[in-house]
Amino acid sequence: QVQLVESGGGLVQPGGSLTLSCAASRRLFSLYAMGWYRQVPGKQREWIASIRPSGHPEYADSMKGRFTISRDTTKTTVSLQMNSLKSDETAVYYCKAQRGEHNHWGQGAQVTVSP
């Protein structure tokens, strides 16, 4: 049962912007905190930002200012707007739904930052 589906990945030039979206089932969206992570091959998965069902966002310190997480209640989607992207931010970006010890992951979306 697929409950999280990411979209919006692709190729972007350094300094460019990209917005990722994560479509969630209504149950997950209404009860779970939703977050974005990324993973570079050979490295640990890195937390970017999360947003609670209340709409309160939280960001990793290194992501503040360039990344914006938001949620659309009507569409039950969570988005991540990324600005001023750098080449070393090429990674697979994952959506996650979390409630206590219960986690659900999306399949990931490839983002490649390259000239």
mmCIF file of C-alpha atoms in Angstrom:
data_model
loop_
_atom_site.group_PDB
_atom_site.id
_atom_site.type_symbol
_atom_site.label_atom_id
_atom_site.label_comp_id
_atom_site.label_asym_id
_atom_site.label_seq_id
_atom_site.Cartn_x
_atom_site.Cartn_y
_atom_site.Cartn_z
ATOM 1 C CA GLN A 1 0.000 0.000 0.000
ATOM 2 C CA VAL A 2 1.692 3.165 -1.235
ATOM 3 C CA GLN A 3 1.015 6.051 1.096
ATOM 4 C CA LEU A 4 3.701 8.594 0.172
ATOM 5 C CA VAL A 5 4.638 9.568 -3.370
ATOM 6 C CA GLU A 6 7.306 12.149 -4.128
ATOM 7 C CA SER A 7 7.442 14.168 -7.332
ATOM 8 C CA GLY A 8 9.260 17.179 -8.747
ATOM 9 C CA GLY A 9 12.799 15.875 -8.832
ATOM 10 C CA GLY A 10 15.084 16.490 -11.770
ATOM 11 C CA LEU A 11 18.063 18.419 -13.063
ATOM 12 C CA VAL A 12 18.696 21.993 -11.953
ATOM 13 C CA GLN A 13 21.652 24.299 -12.449
ATOM 14 C CA PRO A 14 23.722 25.522 -9.515
ATOM 15 C CA GLY A 15 22.016 28.525 -7.979
ATOM 16 C CA GLY A 16 18.656 27.393 -9.279
ATOM 17 C CA SER A 17 15.455 26.440 -7.514
ATOM 18 C CA LEU A 18 13.318 23.345 -7.377
ATOM 19 C CA THR A 19 10.163 22.350 -5.549
ATOM 20 C CA LEU A 20 9.477 18.801 -4.433
ATOM 21 C CA SER A 21 6.048 17.528 -3.534
ATOM 22 C CA CYS A 22 4.931 14.555 -1.465
ATOM 23 C CA ALA A 23 1.392 13.284 -1.870
ATOM 24 C CA ALA A 24 0.180 11.545 1.272
ATOM 25 C CA SER A 25 -2.850 9.519 2.194
ATOM 26 C CA ARG A 26 -5.354 11.566 4.155
ATOM 27 C CA ARG A 27 -4.810 9.484 7.290
ATOM 28 C CA LEU A 28 -1.076 10.075 7.295
ATOM 29 C CA PHE A 29 -1.430 13.706 6.426
ATOM 30 C CA SER A 30 -3.840 14.473 9.252
ATOM 31 C CA LEU A 31 -2.091 12.512 12.015
ATOM 32 C CA TYR A 32 1.609 12.420 11.187
ATOM 33 C CA ALA A 33 4.389 14.939 11.131
ATOM 34 C CA MET A 34 5.772 15.114 7.603
ATOM 35 C CA GLY A 35 9.429 15.604 6.846
ATOM 36 C CA TRP A 36 12.014 15.781 4.107
ATOM 37 C CA TYR A 37 15.386 14.049 4.133
ATOM 38 C CA ARG A 38 18.124 13.566 1.579
ATOM 39 C CA GLN A 39 20.821 11.007 1.014
ATOM 40 C CA VAL A 40 24.003 11.147 -0.996
ATOM 41 C CA PRO A 41 25.395 7.724 -2.006
ATOM 42 C CA GLY A 42 27.776 6.483 0.657
ATOM 43 C CA LYS A 43 26.532 8.931 3.283
ATOM 44 C CA GLN A 44 23.893 8.875 5.991
ATOM 45 C CA ARG A 45 20.415 10.169 5.327
ATOM 46 C CA GLU A 46 20.214 13.812 6.389
ATOM 47 C CA TRP A 47 17.178 15.568 7.871
ATOM 48 C CA ILE A 48 16.153 18.773 6.108
ATOM 49 C CA ALA A 49 12.864 19.921 7.594
ATOM 50 C CA SER A 50 9.600 18.755 9.140
ATOM 51 C CA ILE A 51 6.127 20.139 9.532
ATOM 52 C CA ARG A 52 3.587 19.130 12.140
ATOM 53 C CA PRO A 53 -0.134 18.555 11.526
ATOM 54 C CA SER A 54 -0.620 21.978 13.132
ATOM 55 C CA GLY A 55 1.485 23.509 10.363
ATOM 56 C CA HIS A 56 4.453 24.376 12.566
ATOM 57 C CA PRO A 57 7.694 23.944 10.581
ATOM 58 C CA GLU A 58 11.134 22.998 11.826
ATOM 59 C CA TYR A 59 14.424 23.119 9.936
ATOM 60 C CA ALA A 60 17.914 21.769 10.287
ATOM 61 C CA ASP A 61 20.167 24.723 11.067
ATOM 62 C CA SER A 62 22.098 24.335 7.817
ATOM 63 C CA MET A 63 18.870 24.448 5.783
ATOM 64 C CA LYS A 64 17.344 27.582 7.259
ATOM 65 C CA GLY A 65 16.890 30.429 4.827
ATOM 66 C CA ARG A 66 17.086 28.472 1.562
ATOM 67 C CA PHE A 67 14.539 25.699 2.116
ATOM 68 C CA THR A 68 10.851 26.113 2.863
ATOM 69 C CA ILE A 69 8.504 23.319 3.866
ATOM 70 C CA SER A 70 4.759 23.754 3.533
ATOM 71 C CA ARG A 71 1.584 21.695 3.526
ATOM 72 C CA ASP A 72 -1.585 21.873 1.456
ATOM 73 C CA THR A 73 -4.511 20.513 3.419
ATOM 74 C CA THR A 74 -6.813 20.317 0.399
ATOM 75 C CA LYS A 75 -4.385 18.295 -1.693
ATOM 76 C CA THR A 76 -2.834 16.453 1.293
ATOM 77 C CA THR A 77 0.602 17.248 -0.021
ATOM 78 C CA VAL A 78 3.752 18.496 1.610
ATOM 79 C CA SER A 79 6.171 20.535 -0.452
ATOM 80 C CA LEU A 80 9.801 21.507 -0.130
ATOM 81 C CA GLN A 81 10.935 24.609 -1.965
ATOM 82 C CA MET A 82 14.690 24.696 -2.441
ATOM 83 C CA ASN A 83 16.559 27.809 -3.514
ATOM 84 C CA SER A 84 20.184 28.578 -4.381
ATOM 85 C CA LEU A 85 20.978 24.911 -4.836
ATOM 86 C CA LYS A 86 24.584 23.761 -4.837
ATOM 87 C CA SER A 87 26.260 20.906 -6.682
ATOM 88 C CA ASP A 88 26.938 19.008 -3.465
ATOM 89 C CA GLU A 89 23.208 18.940 -2.776
ATOM 90 C CA THR A 90 22.767 16.379 -5.500
ATOM 91 C CA ALA A 91 21.004 13.538 -3.712
ATOM 92 C CA VAL A 92 17.906 11.420 -3.460
ATOM 93 C CA TYR A 93 15.289 13.361 -1.511
ATOM 94 C CA TYR A 94 12.826 11.419 0.619
ATOM 95 C CA CYS A 95 9.515 12.251 2.186
ATOM 96 C CA LYS A 96 8.769 10.773 5.607
ATOM 97 C CA ALA A 97 5.666 10.559 7.752
ATOM 98 C CA GLN A 98 6.328 10.082 11.458
ATOM 99 C CA ARG A 99 4.176 9.603 14.509
ATOM 100 C CA GLY A 100 5.991 8.378 17.574
ATOM 101 C CA GLU A 101 7.840 5.230 16.599
ATOM 102 C CA HIS A 102 5.797 4.753 13.423
ATOM 103 C CA ASN A 103 7.547 5.859 10.236
ATOM 104 C CA HIS A 104 6.613 5.707 6.574
ATOM 105 C CA TRP A 105 8.977 6.606 3.736
ATOM 106 C CA GLY A 106 8.390 7.547 0.163
ATOM 107 C CA GLN A 107 10.359 6.008 -2.678
ATOM 108 C CA GLY A 108 12.595 9.042 -3.129
ATOM 109 C CA ALA A 109 13.110 11.641 -5.827
ATOM 110 C CA GLN A 110 16.453 12.247 -7.512
ATOM 111 C CA VAL A 111 17.672 15.840 -7.534
ATOM 112 C CA THR A 112 20.752 16.566 -9.598
ATOM 113 C CA VAL A 113 22.405 19.970 -9.336
ATOM 114 C CA SER A 114 24.734 20.381 -12.290
ATOM 115 C CA PRO A 115 25.593 22.928 -15.009
#
